[in-house]
mmCIF file of C-alpha atoms and ligand atoms in Angstrom:
data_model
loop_
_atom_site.group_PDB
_atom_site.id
_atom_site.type_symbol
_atom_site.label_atom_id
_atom_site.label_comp_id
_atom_site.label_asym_id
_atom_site.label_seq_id
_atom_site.Cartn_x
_atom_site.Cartn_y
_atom_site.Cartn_z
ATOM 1 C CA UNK P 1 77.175 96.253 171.011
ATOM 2 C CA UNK P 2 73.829 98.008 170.720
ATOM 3 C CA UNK P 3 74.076 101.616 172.566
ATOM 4 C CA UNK P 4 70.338 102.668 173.692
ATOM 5 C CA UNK P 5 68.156 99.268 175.092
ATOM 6 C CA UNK P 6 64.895 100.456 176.015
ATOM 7 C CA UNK P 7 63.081 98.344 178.744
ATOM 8 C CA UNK P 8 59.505 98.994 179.367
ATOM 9 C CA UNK P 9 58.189 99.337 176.244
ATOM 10 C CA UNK P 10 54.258 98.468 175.396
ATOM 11 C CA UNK P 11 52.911 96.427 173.200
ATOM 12 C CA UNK P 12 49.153 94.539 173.181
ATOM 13 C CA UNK P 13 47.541 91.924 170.845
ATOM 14 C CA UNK P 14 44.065 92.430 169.286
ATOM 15 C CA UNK P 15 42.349 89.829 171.376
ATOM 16 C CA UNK P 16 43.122 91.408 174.691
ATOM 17 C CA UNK P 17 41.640 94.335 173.794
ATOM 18 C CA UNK P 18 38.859 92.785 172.659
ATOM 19 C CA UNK P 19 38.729 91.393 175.935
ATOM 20 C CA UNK P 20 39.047 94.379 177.507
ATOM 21 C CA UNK P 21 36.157 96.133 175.866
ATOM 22 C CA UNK P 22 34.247 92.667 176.952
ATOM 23 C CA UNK P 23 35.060 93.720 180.649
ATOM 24 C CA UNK P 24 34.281 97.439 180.112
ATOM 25 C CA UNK P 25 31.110 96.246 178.392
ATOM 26 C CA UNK P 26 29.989 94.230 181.692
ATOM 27 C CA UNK P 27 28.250 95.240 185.085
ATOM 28 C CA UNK P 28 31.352 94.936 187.464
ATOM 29 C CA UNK P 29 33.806 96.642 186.584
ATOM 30 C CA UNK P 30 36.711 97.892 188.398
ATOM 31 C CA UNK P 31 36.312 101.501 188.910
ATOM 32 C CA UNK P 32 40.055 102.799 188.259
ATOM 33 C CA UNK P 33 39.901 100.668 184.861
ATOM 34 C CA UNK P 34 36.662 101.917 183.939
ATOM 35 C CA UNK P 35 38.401 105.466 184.386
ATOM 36 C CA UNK P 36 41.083 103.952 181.783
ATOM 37 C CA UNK P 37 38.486 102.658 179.592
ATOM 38 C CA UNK P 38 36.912 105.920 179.073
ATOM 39 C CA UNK P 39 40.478 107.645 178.497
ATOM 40 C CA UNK P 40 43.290 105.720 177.297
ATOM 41 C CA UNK P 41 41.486 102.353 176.304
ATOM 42 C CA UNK P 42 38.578 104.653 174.556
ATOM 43 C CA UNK P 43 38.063 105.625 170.827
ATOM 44 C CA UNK P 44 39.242 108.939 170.802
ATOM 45 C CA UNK P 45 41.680 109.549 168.232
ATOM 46 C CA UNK P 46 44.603 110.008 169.989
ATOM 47 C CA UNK P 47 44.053 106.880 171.753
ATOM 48 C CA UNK P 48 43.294 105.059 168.702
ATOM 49 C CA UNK P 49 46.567 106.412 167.915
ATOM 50 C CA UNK P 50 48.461 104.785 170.364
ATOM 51 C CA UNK P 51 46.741 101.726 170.174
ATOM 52 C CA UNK P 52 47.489 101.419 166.559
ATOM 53 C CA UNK P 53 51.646 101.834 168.164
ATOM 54 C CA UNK P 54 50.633 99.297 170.451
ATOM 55 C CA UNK P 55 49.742 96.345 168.391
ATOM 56 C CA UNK P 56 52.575 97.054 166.058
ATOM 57 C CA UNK P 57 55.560 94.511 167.178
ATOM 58 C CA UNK P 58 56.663 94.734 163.462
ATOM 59 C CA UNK P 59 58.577 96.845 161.049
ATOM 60 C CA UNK P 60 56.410 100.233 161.960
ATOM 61 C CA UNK P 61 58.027 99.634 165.062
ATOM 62 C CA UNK P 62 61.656 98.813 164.028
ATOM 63 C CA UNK P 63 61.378 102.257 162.261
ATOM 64 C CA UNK P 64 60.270 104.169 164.794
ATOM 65 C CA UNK P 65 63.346 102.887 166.647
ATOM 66 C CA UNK P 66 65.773 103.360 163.469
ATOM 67 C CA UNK P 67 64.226 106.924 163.682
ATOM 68 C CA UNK P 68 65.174 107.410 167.119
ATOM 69 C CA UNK P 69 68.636 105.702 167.594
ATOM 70 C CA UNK P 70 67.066 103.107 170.029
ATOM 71 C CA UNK P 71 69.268 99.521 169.141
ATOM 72 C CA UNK P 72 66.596 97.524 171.027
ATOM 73 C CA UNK P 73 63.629 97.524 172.838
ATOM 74 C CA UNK P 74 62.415 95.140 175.140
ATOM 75 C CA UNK P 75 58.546 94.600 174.832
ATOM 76 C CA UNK P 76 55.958 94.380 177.661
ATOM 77 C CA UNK P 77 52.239 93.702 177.479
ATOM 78 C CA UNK P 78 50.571 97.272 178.507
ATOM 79 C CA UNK P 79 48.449 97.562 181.526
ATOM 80 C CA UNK P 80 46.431 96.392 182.988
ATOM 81 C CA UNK P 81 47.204 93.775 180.621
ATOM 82 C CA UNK P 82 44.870 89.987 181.492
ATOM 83 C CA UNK P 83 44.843 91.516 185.238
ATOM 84 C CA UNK P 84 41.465 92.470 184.709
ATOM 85 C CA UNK P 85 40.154 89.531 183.327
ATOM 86 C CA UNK P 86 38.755 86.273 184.569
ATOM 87 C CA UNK P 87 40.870 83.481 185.088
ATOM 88 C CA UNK P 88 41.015 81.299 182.183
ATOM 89 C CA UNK P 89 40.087 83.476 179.433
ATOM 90 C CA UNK P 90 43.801 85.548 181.281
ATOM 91 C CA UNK P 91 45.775 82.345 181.581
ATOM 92 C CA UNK P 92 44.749 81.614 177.833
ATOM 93 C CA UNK P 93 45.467 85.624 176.143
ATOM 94 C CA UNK P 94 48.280 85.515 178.185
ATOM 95 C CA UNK P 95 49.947 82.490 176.637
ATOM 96 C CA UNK P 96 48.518 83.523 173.171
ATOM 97 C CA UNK P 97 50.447 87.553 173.698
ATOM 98 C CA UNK P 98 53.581 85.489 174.743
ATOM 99 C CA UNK P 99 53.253 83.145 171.473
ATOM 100 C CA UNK P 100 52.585 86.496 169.377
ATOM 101 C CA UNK P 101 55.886 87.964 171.343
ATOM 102 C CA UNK P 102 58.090 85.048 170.716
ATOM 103 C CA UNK P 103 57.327 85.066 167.079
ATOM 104 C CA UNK P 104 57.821 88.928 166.732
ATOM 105 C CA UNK P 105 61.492 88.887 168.267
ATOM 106 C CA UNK P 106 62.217 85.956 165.937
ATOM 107 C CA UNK P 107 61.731 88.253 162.971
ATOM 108 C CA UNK P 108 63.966 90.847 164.590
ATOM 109 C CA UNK P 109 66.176 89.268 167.130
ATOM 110 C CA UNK P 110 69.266 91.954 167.225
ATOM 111 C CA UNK P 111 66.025 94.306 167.938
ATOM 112 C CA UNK P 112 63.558 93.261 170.077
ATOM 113 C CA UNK P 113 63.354 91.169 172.994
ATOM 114 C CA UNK P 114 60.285 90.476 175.532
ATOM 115 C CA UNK P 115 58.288 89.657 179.150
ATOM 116 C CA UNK P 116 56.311 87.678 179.631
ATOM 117 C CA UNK P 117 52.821 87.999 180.362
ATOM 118 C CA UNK P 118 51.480 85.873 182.913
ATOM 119 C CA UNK P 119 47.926 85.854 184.776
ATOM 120 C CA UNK P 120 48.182 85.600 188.732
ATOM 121 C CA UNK P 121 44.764 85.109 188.860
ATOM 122 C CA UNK P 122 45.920 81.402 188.736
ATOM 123 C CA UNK P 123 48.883 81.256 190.575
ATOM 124 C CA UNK P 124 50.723 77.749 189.070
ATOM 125 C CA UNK P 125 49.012 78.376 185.578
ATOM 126 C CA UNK P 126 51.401 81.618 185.838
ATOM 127 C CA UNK P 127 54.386 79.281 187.167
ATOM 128 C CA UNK P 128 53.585 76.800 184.275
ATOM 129 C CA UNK P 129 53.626 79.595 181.899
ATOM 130 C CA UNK P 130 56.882 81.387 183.178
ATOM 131 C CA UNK P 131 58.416 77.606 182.651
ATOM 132 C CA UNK P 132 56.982 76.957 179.054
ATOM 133 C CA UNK P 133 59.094 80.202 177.839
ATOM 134 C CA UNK P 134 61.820 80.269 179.705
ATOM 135 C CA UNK P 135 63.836 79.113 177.741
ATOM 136 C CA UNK P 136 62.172 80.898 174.247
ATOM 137 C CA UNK P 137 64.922 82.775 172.909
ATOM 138 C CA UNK P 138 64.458 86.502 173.575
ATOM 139 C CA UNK P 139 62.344 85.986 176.771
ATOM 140 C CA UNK P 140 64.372 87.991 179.512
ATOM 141 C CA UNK P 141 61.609 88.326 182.327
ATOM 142 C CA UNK P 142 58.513 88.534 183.079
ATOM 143 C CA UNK P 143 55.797 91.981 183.462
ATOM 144 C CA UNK P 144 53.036 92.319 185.971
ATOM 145 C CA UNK P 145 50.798 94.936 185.562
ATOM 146 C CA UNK P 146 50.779 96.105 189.392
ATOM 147 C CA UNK P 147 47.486 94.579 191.693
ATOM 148 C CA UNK P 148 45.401 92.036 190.368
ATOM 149 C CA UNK P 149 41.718 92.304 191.375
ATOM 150 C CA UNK P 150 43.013 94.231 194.608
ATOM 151 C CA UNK P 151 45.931 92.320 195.630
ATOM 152 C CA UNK P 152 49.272 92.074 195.996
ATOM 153 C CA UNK P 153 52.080 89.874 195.046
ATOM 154 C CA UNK P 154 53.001 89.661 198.450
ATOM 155 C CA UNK P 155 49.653 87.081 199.196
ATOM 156 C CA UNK P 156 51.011 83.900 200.040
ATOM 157 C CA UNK P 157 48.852 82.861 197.112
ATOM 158 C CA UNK P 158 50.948 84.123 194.809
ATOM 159 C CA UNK P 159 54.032 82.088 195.660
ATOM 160 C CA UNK P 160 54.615 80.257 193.054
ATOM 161 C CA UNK P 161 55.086 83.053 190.683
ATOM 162 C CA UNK P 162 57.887 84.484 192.452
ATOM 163 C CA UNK P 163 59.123 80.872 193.312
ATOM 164 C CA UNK P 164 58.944 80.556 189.309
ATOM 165 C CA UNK P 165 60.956 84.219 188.248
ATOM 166 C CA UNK P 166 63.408 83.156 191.114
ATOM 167 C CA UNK P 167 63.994 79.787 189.913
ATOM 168 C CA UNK P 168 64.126 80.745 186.087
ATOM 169 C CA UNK P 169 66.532 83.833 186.660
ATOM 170 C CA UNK P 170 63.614 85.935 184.960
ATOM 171 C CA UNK P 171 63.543 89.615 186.376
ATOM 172 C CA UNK P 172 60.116 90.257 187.623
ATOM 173 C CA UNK P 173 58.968 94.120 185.826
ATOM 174 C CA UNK P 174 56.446 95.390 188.411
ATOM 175 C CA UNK P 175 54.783 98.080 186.040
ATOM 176 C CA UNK P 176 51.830 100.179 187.503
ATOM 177 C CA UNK P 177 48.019 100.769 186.168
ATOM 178 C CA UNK P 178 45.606 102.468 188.115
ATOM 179 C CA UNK P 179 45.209 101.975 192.013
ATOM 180 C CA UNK P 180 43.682 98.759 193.561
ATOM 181 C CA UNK P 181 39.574 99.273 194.200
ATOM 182 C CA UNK P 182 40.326 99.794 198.127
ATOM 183 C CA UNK P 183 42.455 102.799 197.198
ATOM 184 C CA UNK P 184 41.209 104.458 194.479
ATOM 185 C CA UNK P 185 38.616 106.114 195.432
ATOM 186 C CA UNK P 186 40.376 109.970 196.531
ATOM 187 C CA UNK P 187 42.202 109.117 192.924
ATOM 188 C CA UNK P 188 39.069 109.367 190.569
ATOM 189 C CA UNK P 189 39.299 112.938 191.181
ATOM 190 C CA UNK P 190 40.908 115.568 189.326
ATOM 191 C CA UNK P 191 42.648 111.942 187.026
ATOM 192 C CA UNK P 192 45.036 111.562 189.984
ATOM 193 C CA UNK P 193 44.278 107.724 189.017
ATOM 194 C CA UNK P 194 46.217 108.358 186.099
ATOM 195 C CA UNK P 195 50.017 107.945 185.364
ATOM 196 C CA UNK P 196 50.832 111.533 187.164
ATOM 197 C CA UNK P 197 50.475 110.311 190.426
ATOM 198 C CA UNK P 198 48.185 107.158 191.236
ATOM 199 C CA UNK P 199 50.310 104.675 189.159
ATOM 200 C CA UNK P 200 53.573 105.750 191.229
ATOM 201 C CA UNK P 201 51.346 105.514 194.535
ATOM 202 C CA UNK P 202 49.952 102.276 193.096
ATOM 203 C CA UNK P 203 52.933 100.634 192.191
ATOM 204 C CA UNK P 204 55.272 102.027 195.103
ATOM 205 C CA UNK P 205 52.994 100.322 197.095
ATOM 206 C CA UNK P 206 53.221 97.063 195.965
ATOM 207 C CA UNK P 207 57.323 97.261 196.305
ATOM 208 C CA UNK P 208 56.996 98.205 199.598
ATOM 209 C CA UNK P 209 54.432 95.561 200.404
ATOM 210 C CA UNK P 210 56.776 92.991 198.928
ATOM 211 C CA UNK P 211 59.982 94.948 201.128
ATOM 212 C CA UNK P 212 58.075 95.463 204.183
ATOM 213 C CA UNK P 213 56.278 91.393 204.337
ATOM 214 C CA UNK P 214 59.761 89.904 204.402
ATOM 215 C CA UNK P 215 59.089 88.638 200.375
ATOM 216 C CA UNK P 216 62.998 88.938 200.102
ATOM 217 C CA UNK P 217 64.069 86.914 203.250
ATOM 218 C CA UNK P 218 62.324 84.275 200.966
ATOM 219 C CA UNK P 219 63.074 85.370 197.698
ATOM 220 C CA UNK P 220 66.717 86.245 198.202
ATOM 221 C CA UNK P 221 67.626 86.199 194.759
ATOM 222 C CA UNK P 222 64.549 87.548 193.269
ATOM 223 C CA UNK P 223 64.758 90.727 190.873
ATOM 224 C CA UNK P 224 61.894 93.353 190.819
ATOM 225 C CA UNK P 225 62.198 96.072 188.257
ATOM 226 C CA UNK P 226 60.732 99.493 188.749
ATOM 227 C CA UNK P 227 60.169 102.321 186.404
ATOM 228 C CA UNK P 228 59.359 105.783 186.861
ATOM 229 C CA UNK P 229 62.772 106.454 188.459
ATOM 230 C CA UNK P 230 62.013 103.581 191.207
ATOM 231 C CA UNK P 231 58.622 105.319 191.407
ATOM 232 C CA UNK P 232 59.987 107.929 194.011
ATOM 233 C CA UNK P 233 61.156 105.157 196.392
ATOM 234 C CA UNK P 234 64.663 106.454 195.982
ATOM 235 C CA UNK P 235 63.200 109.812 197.540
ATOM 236 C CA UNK P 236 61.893 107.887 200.641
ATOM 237 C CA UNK P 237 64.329 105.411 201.047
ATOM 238 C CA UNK P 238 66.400 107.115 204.272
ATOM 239 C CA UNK P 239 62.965 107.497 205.841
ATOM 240 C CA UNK P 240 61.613 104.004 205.022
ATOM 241 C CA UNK P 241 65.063 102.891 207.414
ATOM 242 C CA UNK P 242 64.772 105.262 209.607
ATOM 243 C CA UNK P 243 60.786 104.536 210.456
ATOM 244 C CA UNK P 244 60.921 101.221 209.832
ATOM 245 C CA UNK P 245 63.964 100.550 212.346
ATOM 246 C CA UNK P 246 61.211 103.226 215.254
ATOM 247 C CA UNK P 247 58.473 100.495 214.337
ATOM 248 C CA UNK P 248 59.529 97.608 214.530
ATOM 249 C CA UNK P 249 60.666 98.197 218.266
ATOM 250 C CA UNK P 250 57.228 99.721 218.830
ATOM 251 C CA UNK P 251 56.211 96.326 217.303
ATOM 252 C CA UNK P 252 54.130 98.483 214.494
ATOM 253 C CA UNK P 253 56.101 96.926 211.553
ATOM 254 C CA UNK P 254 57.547 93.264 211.371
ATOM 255 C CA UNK P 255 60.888 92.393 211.872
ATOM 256 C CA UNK P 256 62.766 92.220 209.237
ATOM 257 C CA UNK P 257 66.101 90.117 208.603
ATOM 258 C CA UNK P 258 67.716 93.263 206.441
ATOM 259 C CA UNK P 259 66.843 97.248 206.559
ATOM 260 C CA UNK P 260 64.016 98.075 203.838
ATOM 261 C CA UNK P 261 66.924 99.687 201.442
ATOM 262 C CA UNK P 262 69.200 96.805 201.334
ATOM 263 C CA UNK P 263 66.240 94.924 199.493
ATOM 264 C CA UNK P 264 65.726 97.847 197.778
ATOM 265 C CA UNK P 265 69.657 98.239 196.643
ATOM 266 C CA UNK P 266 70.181 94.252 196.149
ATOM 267 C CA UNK P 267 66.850 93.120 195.024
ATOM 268 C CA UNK P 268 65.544 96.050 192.819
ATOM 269 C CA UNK P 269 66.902 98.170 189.660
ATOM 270 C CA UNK P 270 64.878 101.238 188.707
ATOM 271 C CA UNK P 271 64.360 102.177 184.933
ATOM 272 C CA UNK P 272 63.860 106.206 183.619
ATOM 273 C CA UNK P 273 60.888 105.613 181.795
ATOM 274 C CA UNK P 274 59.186 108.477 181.705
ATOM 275 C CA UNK P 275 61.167 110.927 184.319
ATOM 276 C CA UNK P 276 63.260 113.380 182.071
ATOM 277 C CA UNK P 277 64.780 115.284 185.598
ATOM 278 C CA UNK P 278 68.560 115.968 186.022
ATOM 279 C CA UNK P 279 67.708 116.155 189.943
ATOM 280 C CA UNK P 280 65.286 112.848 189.821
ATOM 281 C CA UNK P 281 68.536 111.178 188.278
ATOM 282 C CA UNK P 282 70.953 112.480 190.276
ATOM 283 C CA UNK P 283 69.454 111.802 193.487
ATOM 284 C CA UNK P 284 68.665 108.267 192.200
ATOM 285 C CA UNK P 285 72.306 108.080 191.426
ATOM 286 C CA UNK P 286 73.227 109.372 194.611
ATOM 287 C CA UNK P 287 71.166 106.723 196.425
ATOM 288 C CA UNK P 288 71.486 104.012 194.749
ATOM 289 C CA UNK P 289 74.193 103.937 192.197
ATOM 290 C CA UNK P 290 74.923 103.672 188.604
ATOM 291 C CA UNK P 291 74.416 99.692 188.551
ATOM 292 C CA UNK P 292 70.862 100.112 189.751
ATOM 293 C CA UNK P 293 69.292 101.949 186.937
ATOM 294 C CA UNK P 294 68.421 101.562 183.163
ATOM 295 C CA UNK P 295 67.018 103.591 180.277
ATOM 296 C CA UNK P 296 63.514 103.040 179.467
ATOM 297 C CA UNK P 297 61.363 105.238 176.949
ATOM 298 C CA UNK P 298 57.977 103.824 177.866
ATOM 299 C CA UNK P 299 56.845 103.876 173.927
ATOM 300 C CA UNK P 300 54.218 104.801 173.042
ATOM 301 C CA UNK P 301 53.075 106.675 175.562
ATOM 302 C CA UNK P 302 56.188 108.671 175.799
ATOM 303 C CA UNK P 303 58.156 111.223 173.818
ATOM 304 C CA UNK P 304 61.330 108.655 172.892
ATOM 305 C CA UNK P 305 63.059 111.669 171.324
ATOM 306 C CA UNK P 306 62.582 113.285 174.936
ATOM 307 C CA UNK P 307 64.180 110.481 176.672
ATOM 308 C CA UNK P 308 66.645 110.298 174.017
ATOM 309 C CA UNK P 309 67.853 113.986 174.061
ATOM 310 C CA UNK P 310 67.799 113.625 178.136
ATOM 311 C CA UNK P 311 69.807 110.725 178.247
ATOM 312 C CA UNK P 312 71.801 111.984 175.472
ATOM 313 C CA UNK P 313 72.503 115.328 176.903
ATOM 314 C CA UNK P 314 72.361 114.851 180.924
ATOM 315 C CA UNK P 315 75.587 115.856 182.705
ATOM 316 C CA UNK P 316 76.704 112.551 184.370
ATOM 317 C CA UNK P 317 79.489 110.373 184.216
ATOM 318 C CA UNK P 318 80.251 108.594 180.395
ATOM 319 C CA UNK P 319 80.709 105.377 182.137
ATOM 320 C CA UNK P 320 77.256 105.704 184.035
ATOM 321 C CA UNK P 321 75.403 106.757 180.605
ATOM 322 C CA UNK P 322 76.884 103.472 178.967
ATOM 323 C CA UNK P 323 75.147 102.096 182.285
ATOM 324 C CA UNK P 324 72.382 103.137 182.432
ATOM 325 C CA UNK P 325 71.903 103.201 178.201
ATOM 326 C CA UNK P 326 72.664 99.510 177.875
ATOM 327 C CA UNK P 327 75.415 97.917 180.163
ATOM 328 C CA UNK P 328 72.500 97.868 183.133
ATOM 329 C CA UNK P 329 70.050 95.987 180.915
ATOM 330 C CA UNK P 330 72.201 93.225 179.428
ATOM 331 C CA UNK P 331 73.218 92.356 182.919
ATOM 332 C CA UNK P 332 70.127 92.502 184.377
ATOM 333 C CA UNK P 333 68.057 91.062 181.397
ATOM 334 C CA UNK P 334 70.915 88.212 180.616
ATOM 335 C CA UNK P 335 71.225 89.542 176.787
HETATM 336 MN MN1 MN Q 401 54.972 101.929 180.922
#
């Protein structure tokens, strides 16, 4: 059995960012990925670098893993991903990364497995897609790249997607970018947008707009994956009860037909990508258990050999390690 799976790890194809630099190019552009286009999506060398690690789903990539003692990864297209592009051109790179995905894990399928990308910008085009590759061998979920064009999975709209990952038994990775255009204005400061802080706000969000609208009295088997050690969820999640239970006699919240954290425990498992803290894990652990969570190195943006020498060396449990290192994922991902 493979020891270290890694589960939010990035990948993109050439043509979506070409299509990105199409977007950047244009007169309306979002403002927190025009941030990212001048930074991370830019030409500077180091992000050349990293975009060079990005569109590598081949042997440069099986080596850095050899290098690193990581038995598999499993591949996600990086944010913002076809979120930030118009419909049909997404529905269409979308299909084309998951093509370009599929054929990668072929060539290494004791290495590698994949999400799916899929564009909510066209709700059953996404549902069609999730269906086509299903049932492609090493597909094990699906990624969305936090809001699209403001909003939130929660929209009625969106339905179908979740009706899809539910119905498919395809974990839904809800990975963060920068925050929607109604929040992040206070964020362009000081590169709060960034993955420091506006990507947790951002994506903590959107779990607790899915929690807090009831998406799980509908969706009871639906799985939502967070990274960034649950992005500090497990921190709030005694409060988020304890509020929630004040409001909704107040009538400020709605009723729900669970408390907030019993979603959170049953319908959510948190990955470590890119939180190397003894106390962030702990507490995690504390809160939510040693079923809930898996290792993630968040390549290439992250130091792997950090998250390595973390995992390696943190002092928990040897059962949770094996847990968290790989048991987690193969039950979660169906591996
Ligand atoms: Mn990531």
């Amino acid at each position: 059995m493979p020891r270290r799976i890694a589960v939010e790890e990035a990948f993109v194809t050439h043509e979506i960012v070409e299509a990105w630099d199409a977007v950047l190019a244009g007169a309306r552009v979002e403002p927190g990925f025009r941030m990212m286009g001048n930074t991370m999506l830019g030409k500077s060398p180091g992000a050349m670098a990293v975009k060079g690690r990005l569109l590598d789903i081949g042997s440069g990539r099986i080596e850095h893993m050899d290098e690193h003692g990581i038995d598999m990864q499993i591949l996600s297209i990086t944010a913002p991903g076809v979120q930030v592009l118009d419909a049909s051109t997404a529905t269409r790179l979308a299909a084309a990364s998951n093509d370009r995905l599929i054929e990668a894990i072929a060539s290494f399928p004791a290495r590698l497995a994949g999400l799916a990308a899929i564009a909510p910008q066209s709700p059953a085009r996404a549902a069609a897609e999730l269906a086509r590759v299903a049932s492609s061998p090493g597909i094990k979920g699906a990624i969305v790249n936090s809001h699209t064009r403001g909003e939130y999975l929660d929209s009625p709209k969106y339905a179908p997607i979740l009706e899809a990952a539910q119905a498919l038994a395809l974990p839904l990775y809800l990975h963060p970018r920068e925050p929607s255009p109604a929040m992040v204005r206070p964020y362009l400061d000081y590169g709060l947008y960034f993955a420091g802080w506006g990507f947790a706000a951002e994506a903590g969000l959107h779990a607790m707009r899915l929690i807090m609208s009831g998406t799980f009295d509908r969706f009871p088997k639906l799985t939502i994956v967070l990274g960034h050690m649950g992005e500090a969820i497990p921190f709030w999640l005694q409060r988020i009860d304890n509020r929630y239970q004040l409001q909704m006699r107040i009538g400020a919240a709605p009723k729900l037909n669970r408390l907030p954290s019993e979603y959170f425990r049953d319908n959510f498992v948190i990955t470590t990508s890119g939180v190397c803290s003894p106390a962030a894990l702990e507490l995690s652990l504390k809160v939510l258990g040693a079923e809930s969570i898996l290792f993630a190195a968040d390549y290439p943006y992250e130091s792997v050999a950090e998250a390595v020498e973390f995992m390696d060396g943190v002092d928990i449990d040897e059962g949770d390690r094996e847990r968290i290192y790989w048991r987690n994922a193969v039950r979660v991902f169906h591996l």
